[in-house]
Amino acid sequence: MKKIILLIFSLLVCWYVNPTPVHAQSTTLTISPPVVELLLRPTQSVQTTFVLGTAGGSLQIVPELHRVTPSDSQGHVTLDPHPVNPVDLPVVIAVDPPLGIPFMVTQPQTSFTLTISAESTDIPADVYLALVLRAVPTDPSLTDTVTTPAIS
């Protein structure tokens, strides 16, 4: 009798518990060069090409620029959580592919070009920016995804 009750209870639990499908994915994004320091004078322009690569399949990312504020003398910074509007900066920024628009990083490498120009009328100012590459799911059914960034 105990076995029948246990069997019925197990079937009811399995019937009422609706497991959520899990899509585990791990990918690696490499960027070269990892740090770029640019010093510009009026009327100067600098173009930097970043090479992005993946160790797995393709990865869809959204490039964003965020303001960075130095927080101590040891090189630590505070990253503004909201992307900056390039129009609000004292320099002219051109990016290919454009900021805020997803693009695919495929194996083995994809190029990302950032051009910063200082106009002759610009007022001297220190501007600290971070290029943030935010991963987005390639499968539209995966709306509840969590990405965990890591630096290694």
Coordinates of C-alpha atoms in Angstrom, one line a residue:
M1 CA 0.0 0.0 0.0
K2 CA 2.9 2.4 0.8
K3 CA 4.4 1.8 -2.6
I4 CA 1.1 2.7 -4.4
I5 CA 0.7 5.9 -2.3
L6 CA 4.4 6.8 -3.0
L7 CA 3.9 6.2 -6.7
I8 CA 0.7 8.3 -6.9
F9 CA 2.4 11.1 -4.9
S10 CA 5.5 11.0 -7.2
L11 CA 3.3 11.1 -10.3
L12 CA 1.3 14.1 -8.9
V13 CA 4.4 16.0 -8.0
C14 CA 5.9 15.4 -11.5
W15 CA 2.6 16.4 -13.1
Y16 CA 2.3 19.7 -11.1
V17 CA 5.9 20.7 -11.3
N18 CA 6.6 22.2 -14.7
P19 CA 10.4 22.4 -15.1
T20 CA 11.7 25.4 -16.9
P21 CA 14.0 24.6 -19.8
V22 CA 17.6 25.7 -19.2
H23 CA 19.9 26.8 -22.1
A24 CA 23.4 26.7 -20.8
Q25 CA 25.9 28.5 -22.9
S26 CA 29.5 29.5 -22.3
T27 CA 31.4 31.7 -24.7
T28 CA 34.7 33.6 -24.6
L29 CA 35.2 37.0 -26.1
T30 CA 38.8 38.3 -26.6
I31 CA 39.6 41.9 -27.4
S32 CA 42.9 43.3 -28.6
P33 CA 44.2 45.8 -27.5
P34 CA 42.5 45.6 -24.1
V35 CA 43.5 49.1 -23.0
V36 CA 44.0 52.2 -25.2
E37 CA 45.0 55.6 -23.9
L38 CA 44.5 58.5 -26.4
L39 CA 45.9 62.0 -26.0
L40 CA 44.6 64.5 -28.6
R41 CA 45.3 68.1 -29.5
P42 CA 42.9 70.3 -31.4
T43 CA 42.5 69.2 -35.1
Q44 CA 44.0 65.8 -34.3
S45 CA 42.3 62.5 -35.2
V46 CA 43.1 59.0 -33.9
Q47 CA 41.8 55.8 -35.3
T48 CA 42.0 52.5 -33.3
T49 CA 41.0 49.1 -34.6
F50 CA 40.0 46.5 -32.0
V51 CA 40.1 42.9 -33.0
L52 CA 37.4 40.8 -31.4
G53 CA 37.4 37.0 -31.3
T54 CA 35.4 34.2 -29.9
A55 CA 36.5 30.7 -28.7
G56 CA 33.1 29.2 -29.3
G57 CA 30.4 30.0 -31.8
S58 CA 29.3 33.4 -33.0
L59 CA 28.3 36.0 -30.4
Q60 CA 26.0 39.0 -30.9
I61 CA 27.2 42.1 -29.0
V62 CA 26.1 45.7 -28.6
P63 CA 29.0 48.2 -28.4
E64 CA 28.4 51.1 -26.0
L65 CA 30.5 54.0 -24.6
H66 CA 30.3 54.7 -20.9
R67 CA 31.8 57.5 -18.9
V68 CA 34.5 56.5 -16.5
T69 CA 35.4 58.4 -13.3
P70 CA 38.8 57.8 -11.6
S71 CA 38.1 56.7 -8.0
D72 CA 41.6 56.6 -6.5
S73 CA 45.3 56.9 -7.3
Q74 CA 45.6 53.1 -7.8
G75 CA 43.9 53.1 -11.2
H76 CA 40.4 52.0 -10.0
V77 CA 37.5 53.6 -11.8
T78 CA 33.7 53.9 -11.4
L79 CA 31.8 53.1 -14.6
D80 CA 28.6 55.0 -15.3
P81 CA 25.9 52.4 -15.8
H82 CA 24.2 54.3 -18.6
P83 CA 25.7 54.6 -22.1
V84 CA 26.9 58.1 -23.1
N85 CA 25.5 60.0 -26.1
P86 CA 28.5 60.7 -28.3
V87 CA 26.9 64.1 -29.2
D88 CA 27.4 65.2 -25.6
L89 CA 31.2 64.6 -25.7
P90 CA 33.8 67.3 -26.4
V91 CA 35.2 65.2 -29.3
V92 CA 33.7 63.7 -32.4
I93 CA 33.4 59.9 -32.3
A94 CA 32.8 57.7 -35.3
V95 CA 32.4 53.9 -34.8
D96 CA 32.1 51.1 -37.3
P97 CA 29.9 49.2 -36.6
P98 CA 27.7 51.9 -35.0
L99 CA 27.2 52.3 -31.2
G100 CA 24.1 50.8 -29.7
I101 CA 23.4 48.5 -32.7
P102 CA 24.0 44.7 -32.3
F103 CA 26.5 43.0 -34.5
M104 CA 27.9 39.5 -34.8
V105 CA 31.4 38.5 -33.7
T106 CA 32.3 35.4 -35.5
Q107 CA 35.2 33.0 -35.5
P108 CA 38.1 33.6 -35.6
Q109 CA 38.1 37.4 -35.6
T110 CA 35.9 40.5 -36.2
S111 CA 37.2 44.1 -36.5
F112 CA 35.7 47.1 -34.6
T113 CA 37.0 50.5 -35.6
L114 CA 36.8 53.5 -33.3
T115 CA 37.8 57.0 -34.6
I116 CA 38.1 60.0 -32.3
S117 CA 38.6 63.5 -33.7
A118 CA 39.2 66.7 -31.8
E119 CA 37.9 69.8 -33.5
S120 CA 39.9 73.1 -33.6
T121 CA 37.3 74.8 -31.5
D122 CA 37.2 72.2 -28.7
I123 CA 38.0 73.3 -25.2
P124 CA 40.7 71.3 -23.5
A125 CA 39.1 68.7 -21.3
D126 CA 39.9 65.2 -19.9
V127 CA 37.4 62.7 -21.0
Y128 CA 37.5 59.1 -19.7
L129 CA 35.5 56.6 -21.6
A130 CA 35.1 52.8 -21.5
L131 CA 34.1 50.7 -24.5
V132 CA 31.5 48.2 -23.1
L133 CA 30.6 45.2 -25.2
R134 CA 27.2 43.9 -24.0
A135 CA 26.3 40.4 -25.1
V136 CA 22.7 39.8 -26.3
P137 CA 21.1 36.4 -26.9
T138 CA 21.0 35.3 -30.6
D139 CA 17.9 33.1 -30.0
P140 CA 14.8 35.3 -29.5
S141 CA 13.2 32.7 -27.3
L142 CA 15.9 33.2 -24.7
T143 CA 14.5 36.4 -23.2
D144 CA 15.3 35.6 -19.6
T145 CA 19.0 35.2 -20.0
V146 CA 21.7 36.3 -17.6
T147 CA 25.2 37.1 -18.8
T148 CA 28.0 37.1 -16.3
P149 CA 31.0 39.2 -17.4
A150 CA 34.4 38.1 -16.3
I151 CA 37.9 39.2 -16.9
S152 CA 40.6 36.6 -17.0

